[in-house]
Coordinates of C-alpha atoms and ligand atoms in Angstrom, one line a residue:
Chain A
M1 CA 7.7 -24.9 -12.1
F2 CA 5.6 -26.1 -9.1
E3 CA 8.7 -27.5 -7.4
A4 CA 10.5 -24.3 -7.8
W5 CA 7.6 -22.5 -6.3
L6 CA 7.6 -25.0 -3.4
G7 CA 11.3 -24.5 -3.0
R8 CA 11.0 -20.8 -2.7
M9 CA 7.8 -20.6 -0.8
G10 CA 7.6 -23.9 1.0
A11 CA 10.9 -24.4 2.6
P12 CA 10.9 -21.7 5.3
V13 CA 7.3 -22.4 6.1
A14 CA 8.0 -26.1 6.4
L15 CA 10.7 -25.2 8.8
L16 CA 8.1 -23.3 10.9
G17 CA 6.1 -26.5 11.0
V18 CA 9.1 -28.6 12.0
V19 CA 10.0 -26.2 14.8
G20 CA 6.4 -26.3 15.9
L21 CA 6.6 -30.1 16.1
I22 CA 9.8 -30.0 18.0
A23 CA 8.2 -27.7 20.5
F24 CA 5.3 -30.0 20.7
F25 CA 7.5 -32.9 21.9
A26 CA 9.9 -30.7 23.9
F27 CA 7.3 -29.0 26.1
P28 CA 4.5 -31.4 26.5
Y29 CA 3.2 -29.7 29.6
D30 CA 3.1 -26.2 28.1
L31 CA 0.9 -26.9 25.2
G32 CA -1.8 -24.5 26.4
F33 CA 0.7 -21.7 26.4
L34 CA 2.3 -22.7 23.2
T35 CA -1.1 -22.8 21.5
R36 CA -1.8 -19.3 22.6
I37 CA 1.5 -18.2 21.0
L38 CA 0.5 -19.9 17.7
I39 CA -2.9 -18.2 17.7
M40 CA -1.3 -14.9 18.6
M41 CA 1.0 -15.3 15.7
I42 CA -1.9 -15.5 13.3
F43 CA -3.4 -12.4 14.8
V44 CA -0.1 -10.5 14.6
L45 CA 0.3 -11.6 11.0
S46 CA -3.1 -10.1 10.3
I47 CA -1.9 -6.8 11.7
D48 CA 1.3 -7.0 9.7
L49 CA -0.8 -7.2 6.6
V50 CA -2.7 -4.1 7.5
L51 CA 0.0 -2.1 9.2
G52 CA 3.3 -3.4 7.9
Y53 CA 2.3 -4.0 4.3
G54 CA -0.7 -1.7 3.8
G55 CA 0.6 1.1 6.0
I56 CA -2.9 1.4 7.6
A57 CA -2.5 2.6 11.2
T58 CA -4.6 0.5 13.5
L59 CA -5.0 -0.2 17.2
G60 CA -8.3 -1.9 16.8
Q61 CA -7.6 -5.2 15.1
A62 CA -9.2 -6.9 18.1
A63 CA -12.5 -5.9 16.6
M64 CA -12.1 -8.6 14.0
Y65 CA -10.5 -11.1 16.3
G66 CA -13.3 -10.8 18.8
T67 CA -16.0 -11.0 16.2
G68 CA -14.4 -14.2 14.9
A69 CA -14.2 -15.6 18.4
Y70 CA -17.8 -14.9 19.2
A71 CA -19.0 -16.0 15.8
A72 CA -17.2 -19.3 16.1
G73 CA -18.2 -19.7 19.7
L74 CA -21.9 -19.1 19.0
F75 CA -21.8 -21.2 15.9
A76 CA -20.4 -24.1 18.0
V77 CA -23.0 -23.7 20.8
H78 CA -26.1 -23.3 18.6
I79 CA -25.5 -24.7 15.1
S80 CA -22.6 -27.1 14.6
A81 CA -19.6 -28.3 16.6
N82 CA -17.6 -28.9 13.5
P83 CA -14.3 -27.1 14.0
L84 CA -13.4 -26.5 10.4
L85 CA -16.9 -25.0 9.6
G86 CA -16.5 -22.9 12.7
L87 CA -13.2 -21.6 11.5
L88 CA -14.8 -20.5 8.2
I89 CA -17.6 -18.8 10.0
G90 CA -15.1 -17.0 12.3
A91 CA -13.0 -15.9 9.3
G92 CA -16.1 -14.8 7.4
A93 CA -17.3 -12.8 10.3
G94 CA -14.0 -11.1 10.8
A95 CA -13.8 -10.2 7.1
G96 CA -17.4 -8.9 7.2
V97 CA -16.8 -6.6 10.1
A98 CA -13.5 -5.5 8.6
F99 CA -15.2 -4.7 5.3
L100 CA -18.1 -2.8 6.9
S101 CA -16.0 -0.9 9.4
G102 CA -13.3 -0.4 6.8
L103 CA -15.7 1.4 4.5
I104 CA -16.0 4.1 7.2
V105 CA -12.7 4.2 9.1
L106 CA -10.5 4.0 6.0
R107 CA -11.9 7.3 4.8
A108 CA -9.7 8.8 7.6
H109 CA -6.0 8.9 7.8
G110 CA -3.3 9.1 10.4
L111 CA -4.4 9.8 14.0
G112 CA -8.1 10.0 13.0
L113 CA -7.9 6.6 11.5
L114 CA -6.1 5.2 14.6
M115 CA -8.9 6.6 16.8
L116 CA -11.6 5.2 14.6
T117 CA -10.1 1.7 14.7
I118 CA -10.0 1.9 18.5
A119 CA -13.6 3.1 18.5
V120 CA -14.9 0.2 16.4
A121 CA -13.4 -2.3 18.8
Q122 CA -14.8 -0.4 21.8
I123 CA -18.3 -0.3 20.3
L124 CA -18.2 -4.1 19.7
H125 CA -16.9 -4.6 23.2
E126 CA -19.9 -2.7 24.5
I127 CA -22.3 -4.6 22.3
A128 CA -21.0 -7.9 23.5
N129 CA -21.2 -6.7 27.1
K130 CA -24.8 -5.5 26.8
A131 CA -26.1 -8.5 24.8
R132 CA -25.8 -10.8 27.8
V133 CA -28.4 -13.2 26.6
V134 CA -26.4 -14.0 23.5
T135 CA -22.8 -13.5 24.5
G136 CA -22.9 -14.2 28.2
G137 CA -21.8 -10.6 28.8
A138 CA -19.0 -10.2 31.3
D139 CA -19.2 -13.9 32.3
G140 CA -18.1 -14.9 28.9
L141 CA -19.5 -17.3 26.4
S142 CA -19.3 -20.8 27.7
G143 CA -20.7 -24.2 26.7
I144 CA -18.5 -24.5 23.6
R145 CA -17.9 -28.2 22.9
M146 CA -16.1 -29.0 19.7
A147 CA -16.6 -32.1 17.8
P148 CA -13.5 -34.2 17.0
L149 CA -11.3 -32.8 14.3
F150 CA -12.1 -34.6 11.0
G151 CA -14.4 -36.8 13.2
R152 CA -11.3 -38.4 14.6
W153 CA -9.2 -36.3 16.9
H154 CA -10.8 -35.2 20.1
F155 CA -9.9 -31.9 21.7
D156 CA -8.1 -33.4 24.8
F157 CA -7.4 -31.9 28.2
I158 CA -3.6 -31.6 27.7
G159 CA -4.3 -29.7 24.5
Q160 CA -2.4 -31.9 22.0
T161 CA -5.1 -31.7 19.4
G162 CA -5.6 -28.0 19.9
Y163 CA -1.9 -27.4 19.5
L164 CA -1.4 -29.4 16.3
Y165 CA -4.6 -27.9 14.9
A166 CA -3.4 -24.3 15.6
L167 CA 0.0 -25.2 14.1
A168 CA -1.6 -26.5 11.0
V169 CA -3.7 -23.4 10.6
L170 CA -0.7 -21.1 11.2
V171 CA 1.3 -22.9 8.5
L172 CA -1.6 -22.6 6.1
V173 CA -2.0 -18.9 6.9
M174 CA 1.7 -18.4 6.4
V175 CA 1.6 -20.1 3.0
F176 CA -1.3 -18.0 2.0
L177 CA 0.4 -14.7 3.1
R178 CA 3.7 -15.5 1.4
A179 CA 1.8 -16.1 -1.8
L180 CA -0.3 -13.0 -1.3
C181 CA 2.8 -10.8 -0.7
V182 CA 4.4 -11.7 -4.0
A183 CA 1.1 -11.5 -5.8
P184 CA 0.1 -8.2 -7.6
L185 CA -2.1 -7.3 -4.6
G186 CA 0.9 -7.6 -2.2
L187 CA 2.9 -5.2 -4.4
T188 CA -0.1 -2.9 -4.5
A189 CA -0.2 -2.9 -0.7
R190 CA 3.5 -1.9 -0.5
G191 CA 2.9 0.8 -3.1
I192 CA 0.1 2.3 -1.2
H193 CA 2.3 2.2 1.9
E194 CA 5.1 4.0 0.1
S195 CA 3.0 6.6 -1.7
P196 CA -0.8 6.7 -1.8
V197 CA -0.6 9.9 -3.9
R198 CA 1.5 8.2 -6.6
M199 CA -0.7 5.2 -6.5
A200 CA -3.8 7.3 -7.3
A201 CA -1.8 9.0 -10.1
I202 CA -1.1 5.6 -11.7
G203 CA -4.8 4.8 -11.7
V204 CA -5.1 2.8 -8.5
P205 CA -8.4 3.2 -6.6
V206 CA -6.6 3.5 -3.3
Y207 CA -9.5 3.6 -1.0
G208 CA -11.0 0.4 -2.5
R209 CA -7.7 -1.4 -2.3
R210 CA -7.3 -0.4 1.3
V211 CA -10.7 -1.8 2.1
L212 CA -9.8 -5.0 0.3
I213 CA -6.5 -5.4 2.2
Y214 CA -8.3 -4.5 5.5
T215 CA -11.0 -7.1 4.8
I216 CA -8.5 -9.9 4.0
A217 CA -6.6 -9.1 7.2
G218 CA -9.9 -9.0 9.1
G219 CA -10.6 -12.5 7.9
L220 CA -7.3 -13.7 9.3
A221 CA -7.9 -12.0 12.6
G222 CA -11.3 -13.6 12.7
L223 CA -9.7 -16.9 12.0
A224 CA -7.3 -16.4 15.0
G225 CA -10.3 -15.5 17.2
A226 CA -12.2 -18.5 16.1
L227 CA -9.2 -20.8 16.8
S228 CA -8.9 -19.3 20.3
A229 CA -12.7 -19.8 21.0
Q230 CA -12.5 -23.4 19.8
V231 CA -9.3 -24.4 21.6
T232 CA -10.0 -22.7 24.9
A233 CA -13.8 -23.4 24.7
L234 CA -14.4 -20.0 26.0
V235 CA -14.9 -16.4 24.7
S236 CA -14.5 -13.5 27.1
L237 CA -15.0 -9.8 26.6
Q238 CA -11.2 -9.6 26.6
V239 CA -11.2 -10.5 22.9
F240 CA -12.3 -7.0 22.1
S241 CA -9.9 -5.3 24.5
F242 CA -7.7 -2.4 23.5
S243 CA -4.8 -4.1 25.2
L244 CA -5.0 -7.1 22.9
S245 CA -4.7 -4.9 19.9
A246 CA -2.0 -2.8 21.4
E247 CA 0.1 -5.7 22.6
A248 CA -0.1 -7.4 19.2
V249 CA 1.2 -4.2 17.6
V250 CA 4.0 -4.1 20.1
M251 CA 4.9 -7.7 19.2
L252 CA 4.9 -6.7 15.5
I253 CA 7.2 -3.7 16.1
L254 CA 9.5 -5.9 18.2
G255 CA 9.8 -8.4 15.3
G256 CA 9.8 -5.9 12.5
T257 CA 6.8 -4.6 10.5
G258 CA 6.3 -5.4 6.9
R259 CA 8.0 -8.8 7.2
L260 CA 6.0 -12.0 7.8
W261 CA 8.8 -13.5 9.9
G262 CA 8.9 -10.3 12.0
A263 CA 5.4 -11.1 13.1
I264 CA 6.4 -14.7 13.9
F265 CA 9.5 -13.9 15.9
G266 CA 8.1 -10.8 17.6
T267 CA 5.2 -12.8 18.9
A268 CA 7.3 -15.7 20.1
I269 CA 9.8 -13.5 21.9
F270 CA 7.2 -11.2 23.4
M271 CA 5.1 -14.0 24.7
V272 CA 8.0 -16.1 26.0
I273 CA 9.6 -13.1 27.8
H274 CA 6.1 -12.2 29.1
H275 CA 5.6 -15.7 30.4
L276 CA 9.1 -16.0 32.1
A277 CA 9.1 -12.5 33.5
A278 CA 5.6 -12.8 34.8
T279 CA 6.4 -16.0 36.5
A280 CA 9.6 -14.6 38.1
D281 CA 8.0 -11.3 39.0
P282 CA 4.3 -10.9 38.5
Y283 CA 4.3 -7.2 39.2
N284 CA 7.2 -5.9 37.1
W285 CA 7.2 -8.0 33.9
L286 CA 5.9 -5.0 31.9
F287 CA 9.2 -3.3 32.8
V288 CA 11.2 -5.9 31.0
I289 CA 9.0 -5.7 27.9
G290 CA 9.2 -1.9 28.0
I291 CA 13.0 -1.9 28.1
L292 CA 13.2 -4.5 25.3
L293 CA 10.9 -2.4 23.2
L294 CA 12.9 0.8 23.8
G295 CA 16.1 -1.1 22.9
V296 CA 14.6 -2.4 19.7
V297 CA 13.1 0.9 18.6
Y298 CA 16.3 2.8 19.4
F299 CA 19.0 0.4 18.2
I300 CA 17.3 -1.7 15.5
P301 CA 14.5 0.4 14.0
G302 CA 13.7 -2.4 11.6
G303 CA 12.7 -4.7 14.5
L304 CA 14.5 -8.0 15.2
M305 CA 14.1 -9.1 11.6
G306 CA 16.0 -5.9 10.7
V307 CA 19.1 -7.3 12.4
R308 CA 19.8 -9.7 9.6
Q309 CA 19.7 -7.0 7.0
R310 CA 21.9 -4.8 9.1
L311 CA 24.5 -7.5 9.5
R312 CA 24.4 -8.1 5.8
I313 CA 25.1 -4.5 5.1
L314 CA 27.9 -4.4 7.7
F315 CA 29.6 -7.4 6.3
G316 CA 29.5 -6.3 2.7
G317 CA 27.3 -7.6 0.0
Q318 CA 24.0 -6.0 -0.7
G319 CA 20.6 -6.4 0.9
Chain B
M1 CA -18.5 6.4 -33.5
P2 CA -18.5 8.9 -30.7
V3 CA -18.8 12.5 -31.9
G4 CA -15.6 13.8 -30.4
L5 CA -13.2 11.0 -31.2
G6 CA -9.8 12.2 -32.0
V7 CA -10.2 15.8 -30.7
G8 CA -8.2 14.9 -27.6
L9 CA -8.3 17.0 -24.4
Q10 CA -10.3 20.1 -24.2
L11 CA -10.5 22.5 -21.2
R12 CA -13.5 24.8 -21.2
G13 CA -14.0 27.7 -18.7
L14 CA -12.1 26.1 -15.9
C15 CA -12.2 28.0 -12.6
K16 CA -10.6 27.1 -9.3
S17 CA -10.0 29.1 -6.1
F18 CA -8.2 28.3 -2.9
G19 CA -10.1 30.4 -0.4
G20 CA -9.9 33.9 -1.9
L21 CA -7.1 33.1 -4.2
A22 CA -8.2 32.5 -7.8
V23 CA -5.6 30.2 -9.3
A24 CA -7.6 29.3 -12.4
Q25 CA -9.9 31.9 -14.0
D26 CA -11.9 30.8 -17.0
L27 CA -9.1 28.7 -18.6
N28 CA -9.6 27.3 -22.1
L29 CA -7.2 25.0 -23.9
D30 CA -7.1 22.4 -26.6
L31 CA -4.7 19.5 -26.6
P32 CA -5.2 17.3 -29.7
P33 CA -3.3 14.1 -30.3
G34 CA 0.3 14.8 -31.2
A35 CA 0.2 18.2 -29.6
R36 CA 3.4 19.6 -28.1
T37 CA 2.1 22.4 -26.0
A38 CA 4.2 24.2 -23.3
L39 CA 2.7 26.0 -20.4
I40 CA 5.0 28.6 -18.9
G41 CA 4.5 31.3 -16.2
P42 CA 6.0 32.5 -13.0
N43 CA 5.9 30.5 -9.8
G44 CA 2.4 30.5 -8.3
A45 CA 0.8 31.2 -11.6
G46 CA -1.4 28.1 -11.2
K47 CA 0.3 25.7 -13.6
S48 CA 0.5 22.8 -11.2
T49 CA -3.1 23.4 -10.1
L50 CA -4.2 23.2 -13.8
A51 CA -2.3 20.0 -14.1
Q52 CA -4.2 18.6 -11.1
L53 CA -7.5 19.8 -12.5
I54 CA -6.8 17.8 -15.7
T55 CA -5.9 14.6 -13.8
G56 CA -8.9 14.9 -11.5
C57 CA -6.7 15.2 -8.4
L58 CA -8.5 18.6 -7.9
V59 CA -12.1 19.3 -8.7
P60 CA -12.8 22.6 -10.6
D61 CA -15.3 25.1 -9.1
Q62 CA -16.6 25.6 -12.6
G63 CA -15.9 24.5 -16.1
M64 CA -15.2 21.3 -17.9
V65 CA -12.4 18.9 -18.7
M66 CA -13.3 16.9 -21.7
L67 CA -11.6 13.9 -23.4
D68 CA -12.7 13.2 -27.0
G69 CA -15.8 15.3 -26.3
V70 CA -16.8 13.5 -23.1
D71 CA -17.1 15.5 -19.9
L72 CA -14.9 13.9 -17.2
A73 CA -16.5 15.6 -14.2
A74 CA -17.9 12.3 -13.0
V75 CA -14.8 10.3 -13.8
S76 CA -12.4 9.7 -10.9
Q77 CA -8.7 10.3 -11.0
A78 CA -8.1 6.5 -11.2
A79 CA -10.6 6.1 -14.0
R80 CA -9.1 9.0 -15.9
V81 CA -5.7 7.3 -15.9
K82 CA -7.4 4.3 -17.4
R83 CA -8.8 6.5 -20.2
G84 CA -5.3 7.7 -20.9
I85 CA -4.6 10.8 -18.9
A86 CA -1.3 10.7 -17.0
K87 CA 0.9 13.2 -15.2
T88 CA 4.4 13.4 -13.8
F89 CA 5.0 15.2 -10.6
Q90 CA 6.9 18.5 -10.1
I91 CA 8.2 17.1 -6.8
T92 CA 9.5 13.6 -7.4
T93 CA 6.8 11.2 -6.0
L94 CA 8.0 7.7 -6.4
F95 CA 7.9 4.4 -4.4
A96 CA 11.3 5.1 -2.8
G97 CA 11.5 1.8 -0.9
L98 CA 10.8 -0.3 -3.9
S99 CA 13.2 -1.3 -6.7
L100 CA 13.0 0.6 -10.0
R101 CA 11.5 -2.5 -11.6
E102 CA 8.9 -2.8 -8.9
N103 CA 8.0 0.9 -9.4
L104 CA 7.2 0.3 -13.0
R105 CA 5.6 -3.0 -12.3
L106 CA 3.0 -1.2 -10.2
A107 CA 2.1 1.0 -13.0
V108 CA 1.9 -1.7 -15.7
Q109 CA 0.0 -4.2 -13.6
E110 CA -2.6 -1.5 -12.8
Q111 CA -2.8 -0.4 -16.3
R112 CA -3.6 -4.0 -17.3
G113 CA -6.2 -4.3 -14.6
Q114 CA -4.2 -6.9 -12.5
G115 CA -3.5 -4.8 -9.5
A116 CA -6.0 -6.4 -7.2
R117 CA -5.0 -10.1 -7.9
W118 CA -4.3 -12.3 -4.9
F119 CA -2.8 -15.1 -6.9
G120 CA 0.2 -15.6 -9.1
R121 CA 3.5 -13.9 -8.8
A122 CA 3.5 -10.2 -9.7
D123 CA 7.0 -10.6 -11.2
R124 CA 6.1 -13.6 -13.4
C125 CA 3.8 -12.1 -16.0
P126 CA 5.7 -12.0 -19.3
E127 CA 3.6 -9.3 -20.9
V128 CA 4.1 -7.0 -17.9
E129 CA 7.9 -7.6 -17.8
E130 CA 8.1 -7.0 -21.5
I131 CA 6.6 -3.5 -21.1
I132 CA 8.9 -2.8 -18.1
E133 CA 12.0 -3.8 -20.1
F134 CA 10.9 -1.6 -23.0
Q135 CA 10.4 1.5 -20.9
L136 CA 13.7 0.9 -19.0
A137 CA 15.5 0.6 -22.3
R138 CA 13.9 3.7 -23.7
F139 CA 15.2 5.8 -20.8
G140 CA 18.6 4.0 -20.5
L141 CA 17.7 2.7 -17.1
L142 CA 18.2 -1.0 -17.7
G143 CA 21.4 -1.1 -15.6
L144 CA 19.6 0.3 -12.6
A145 CA 16.5 -1.9 -12.7
D146 CA 17.1 -3.6 -9.4
Q147 CA 18.3 -0.6 -7.5
M148 CA 16.1 0.9 -4.8
V149 CA 14.6 4.0 -6.3
G150 CA 15.2 6.1 -3.2
R151 CA 18.9 5.5 -3.7
L152 CA 19.1 6.7 -7.3
A153 CA 20.6 10.1 -8.2
Y154 CA 18.1 12.9 -8.6
G155 CA 18.4 13.1 -12.3
Q156 CA 17.8 9.4 -12.6
Q157 CA 14.7 9.7 -10.4
R158 CA 13.3 12.3 -12.8
L159 CA 13.7 9.8 -15.6
V160 CA 11.9 7.2 -13.5
E161 CA 9.1 9.8 -13.1
L162 CA 8.8 9.7 -16.9
A163 CA 9.2 6.0 -17.3
L164 CA 6.6 5.3 -14.6
T165 CA 4.1 7.5 -16.3
L166 CA 4.8 6.2 -19.8
C167 CA 4.2 2.6 -18.4
L168 CA 0.5 3.7 -18.2
Q169 CA 0.5 4.1 -22.0
P170 CA -1.1 7.5 -21.9
R171 CA -2.7 9.4 -24.8
V172 CA -2.5 12.7 -22.9
L173 CA 0.6 13.4 -21.0
V174 CA 1.0 16.3 -18.5
L175 CA 4.6 16.9 -17.6
D176 CA 4.9 19.1 -14.5
E177 CA 8.4 20.6 -14.7
P178 CA 10.2 17.3 -15.7
A179 CA 13.6 19.0 -15.4
A180 CA 12.9 20.7 -12.1
G181 CA 16.0 20.6 -9.9
V182 CA 18.0 18.5 -12.3
P183 CA 21.6 19.4 -12.5
M184 CA 22.6 21.2 -15.8
G185 CA 24.7 18.2 -16.9
E186 CA 21.8 15.8 -16.7
I187 CA 19.2 18.0 -18.6
P188 CA 20.2 16.7 -22.0
M189 CA 19.2 13.2 -20.8
I190 CA 15.7 14.5 -20.0
V191 CA 15.4 16.4 -23.3
E192 CA 16.4 13.4 -25.2
A193 CA 13.8 11.3 -23.4
L194 CA 11.2 13.9 -24.1
E195 CA 12.1 14.2 -27.8
G196 CA 11.7 10.4 -28.1
L197 CA 8.1 10.4 -26.9
P198 CA 5.5 8.8 -29.2
K199 CA 4.5 11.1 -31.9
N200 CA 0.7 10.8 -31.5
L201 CA 0.8 11.5 -27.8
A202 CA -0.7 14.8 -26.7
V203 CA 1.9 16.5 -24.4
L204 CA 1.4 19.4 -22.1
L205 CA 4.8 20.5 -20.9
I206 CA 5.0 22.8 -17.9
D207 CA 8.5 24.2 -17.4
H208 CA 10.6 27.1 -16.5
D209 CA 13.6 26.1 -18.6
M210 CA 13.3 28.1 -21.8
D211 CA 15.8 26.1 -23.8
L212 CA 13.7 23.0 -23.1
V213 CA 10.4 24.7 -23.9
F214 CA 11.6 26.3 -27.2
R215 CA 13.2 23.1 -28.2
L216 CA 10.1 20.8 -27.7
A217 CA 7.0 23.0 -28.0
Q218 CA 5.1 23.8 -31.1
H219 CA 2.6 25.9 -29.2
I220 CA 3.3 28.0 -26.0
V221 CA 0.8 29.2 -23.5
V222 CA 1.8 31.8 -21.0
M223 CA 0.0 31.8 -17.7
V224 CA 0.0 34.6 -15.1
A225 CA -2.0 34.7 -11.9
G226 CA -4.5 32.1 -13.0
T227 CA -5.2 33.5 -16.4
I228 CA -3.8 32.9 -19.9
L229 CA -1.8 36.0 -20.8
A230 CA -0.8 35.0 -24.3
Q231 CA -0.4 32.0 -26.5
G232 CA 1.1 31.2 -29.9
T233 CA 4.0 29.6 -31.7
P234 CA 7.4 29.8 -30.1
A235 CA 8.3 32.6 -32.5
E236 CA 5.2 34.7 -31.6
I237 CA 5.8 34.2 -27.9
A238 CA 9.5 35.1 -28.2
T239 CA 8.6 38.4 -29.9
N240 CA 5.5 39.2 -27.8
A241 CA 6.3 42.5 -26.0
T242 CA 4.1 41.9 -22.9
V243 CA 5.5 38.4 -22.4
Q244 CA 9.0 39.6 -22.8
R245 CA 8.5 42.4 -20.3
L246 CA 6.7 40.2 -17.8
Y247 CA 8.4 37.0 -18.0
L248 CA 11.1 36.4 -20.5
G249 CA 13.0 39.6 -19.8
E250 CA 16.2 38.4 -18.2
A251 CA 16.3 35.2 -20.2
F252 CA 16.5 37.0 -23.5
D253 CA 18.6 39.9 -22.3
A254 CA 21.3 37.5 -21.2
Ligands
ADP1 N1 -3.9 22.9 -2.0 C1 -3.8 24.3 -2.0 N2 -4.4 25.0 -1.0 C2 -4.2 26.4 -1.0 N3 -3.4 27.1 -1.9 C3 -2.8 26.4 -2.9 C4 -2.9 24.9 -3.0 N4 -2.2 24.5 -4.0 C5 -1.6 25.6 -4.5 N5 -2.0 26.7 -3.9 C6 -1.6 28.1 -4.2 O1 -2.1 28.3 -5.5 C7 -1.1 29.1 -6.2 C8 -0.8 28.4 -7.5 O2 0.0 27.3 -7.2 P1 0.6 26.3 -8.3 O3 -0.5 25.8 -9.1 O4 1.4 25.3 -7.6 O5 1.5 27.3 -9.1 P2 2.7 26.9 -10.1 O6 2.7 25.5 -10.4 O7 2.4 27.7 -11.3 O8 4.0 27.4 -9.5 C9 0.0 29.4 -5.3 O9 -0.1 30.6 -4.7 C10 -0.1 28.3 -4.2 O10 0.4 28.8 -3.0
MG2 MG1 4.2 24.1 -10.1

């Protein structure tokens, strides 16, 4: 029973871990960049849960990411340098903000909802900016020194520990999300996405479930923020920026919404292209991304993960 | 034992207006267990509105919806479903991107209070799957269980409407034009399904199709412009002069 579960759930995720390890050895000098990709993947996964599965329109997921980053950063500076505790704090803070803001913003729908999610992130941005004494304001929060992971592995300059740490967290998040997606709550999220009206008619307290999903995803976003604070030892106001939320949504659409692997691939492709294009031509890299996105939206509306499905339909056999 | 146990659904003095348009004016209706009551009336009479007032999807301006003598004013739509009030939709409203089985699973898992679980596989609960199989079999849908609902033929989707609602194990069932838009050839399928409904279920059947109504209903309520124009047994309604003139005219001349 457990082995069967492991076979179904474990194998693809194990593959993710293996690919991550290969990258670790193949690009030893780019670990900083690769770590950012891994963290971004967690963040984009959190948006996939909200937007792709729950159908909740958001452009403000950075609110939870930023809260997690500041919470973990402040926790490390003032209370404990234990990285795992810091992660929990970051996730808890992200979930808390998602829950409280969700109670309000999820009363709205469509464009109104979209605006409110942006507003929440903007408000937090302003608070972090004004509360200089606590957050360091525009200078950012510095002075974060993490204790060694499990008291053994130091966060080194090349970023080896940071990379493997982020990879491990990503794999765990992926295992969690794959289990969640096939659990009753995962089906509920898809049902709400398909038809909130019908969900209400079969007795589902739709608003409450939306808040629950938003809160779980907020926890994951907070986790990503906390990771970033710990690995880079810095938190800047950027963590609350609109562009962070928006870029992450673009990555998700690129890869395909409502599919966990869509978030993974979309993030990897976006960030690698961004990296290469920005190195080749610092001024026009957005052009490349724009064209890519246009192409995807026009020709493969399901995102890159939709390609597989399309091919399957093309070459006979059913999805 | 609560006072009103077993009296079923009661509507008392229900009123509802949209702006200046009164779509429910002092409506009274009893729907005891086992009832087979039909609600007929021209388009725009307020039938679907009444159905939504019963489910709690709309809030009445005045009046009461009671179940077993208990006023449901403070009971949310979701909570009413859990007390046994369920409705099908006039316009098919399903989870088009999910498989038929997943559609029913959503209803069953919610009915059993499992809809918010984070753990365990939704498709591995034997009790849930048993109910799904039972409902699929009842409507002859077993062969389509793994099809995406959005791809099913329209008549089949109407059956899914019914199956999905019956998965909630209701005590009061409101059917809003279950045969609406179904091709002639597929109507017998719907009639058969409706005839097979549990005997003690209270059914309020809203429909235009007179064959269907006269075949299934023991009691008929005629609604026009938000008011109840007449009610009685099928025989009484068929011979009621006002009803004939206003509503049944062509159907009976033909
Ligand atoms: N949400 C609404 N807002 C405004 N008017 C509505 C609304 N719902 C229904 N109506 C109007 O109320 C009247 C009754 O509608 P309805 O209950 O759907 O009638 P029926 O189901 O008997 O055809 C119609 O004139 C309709 O246009
Ligand atoms: Mg109607």
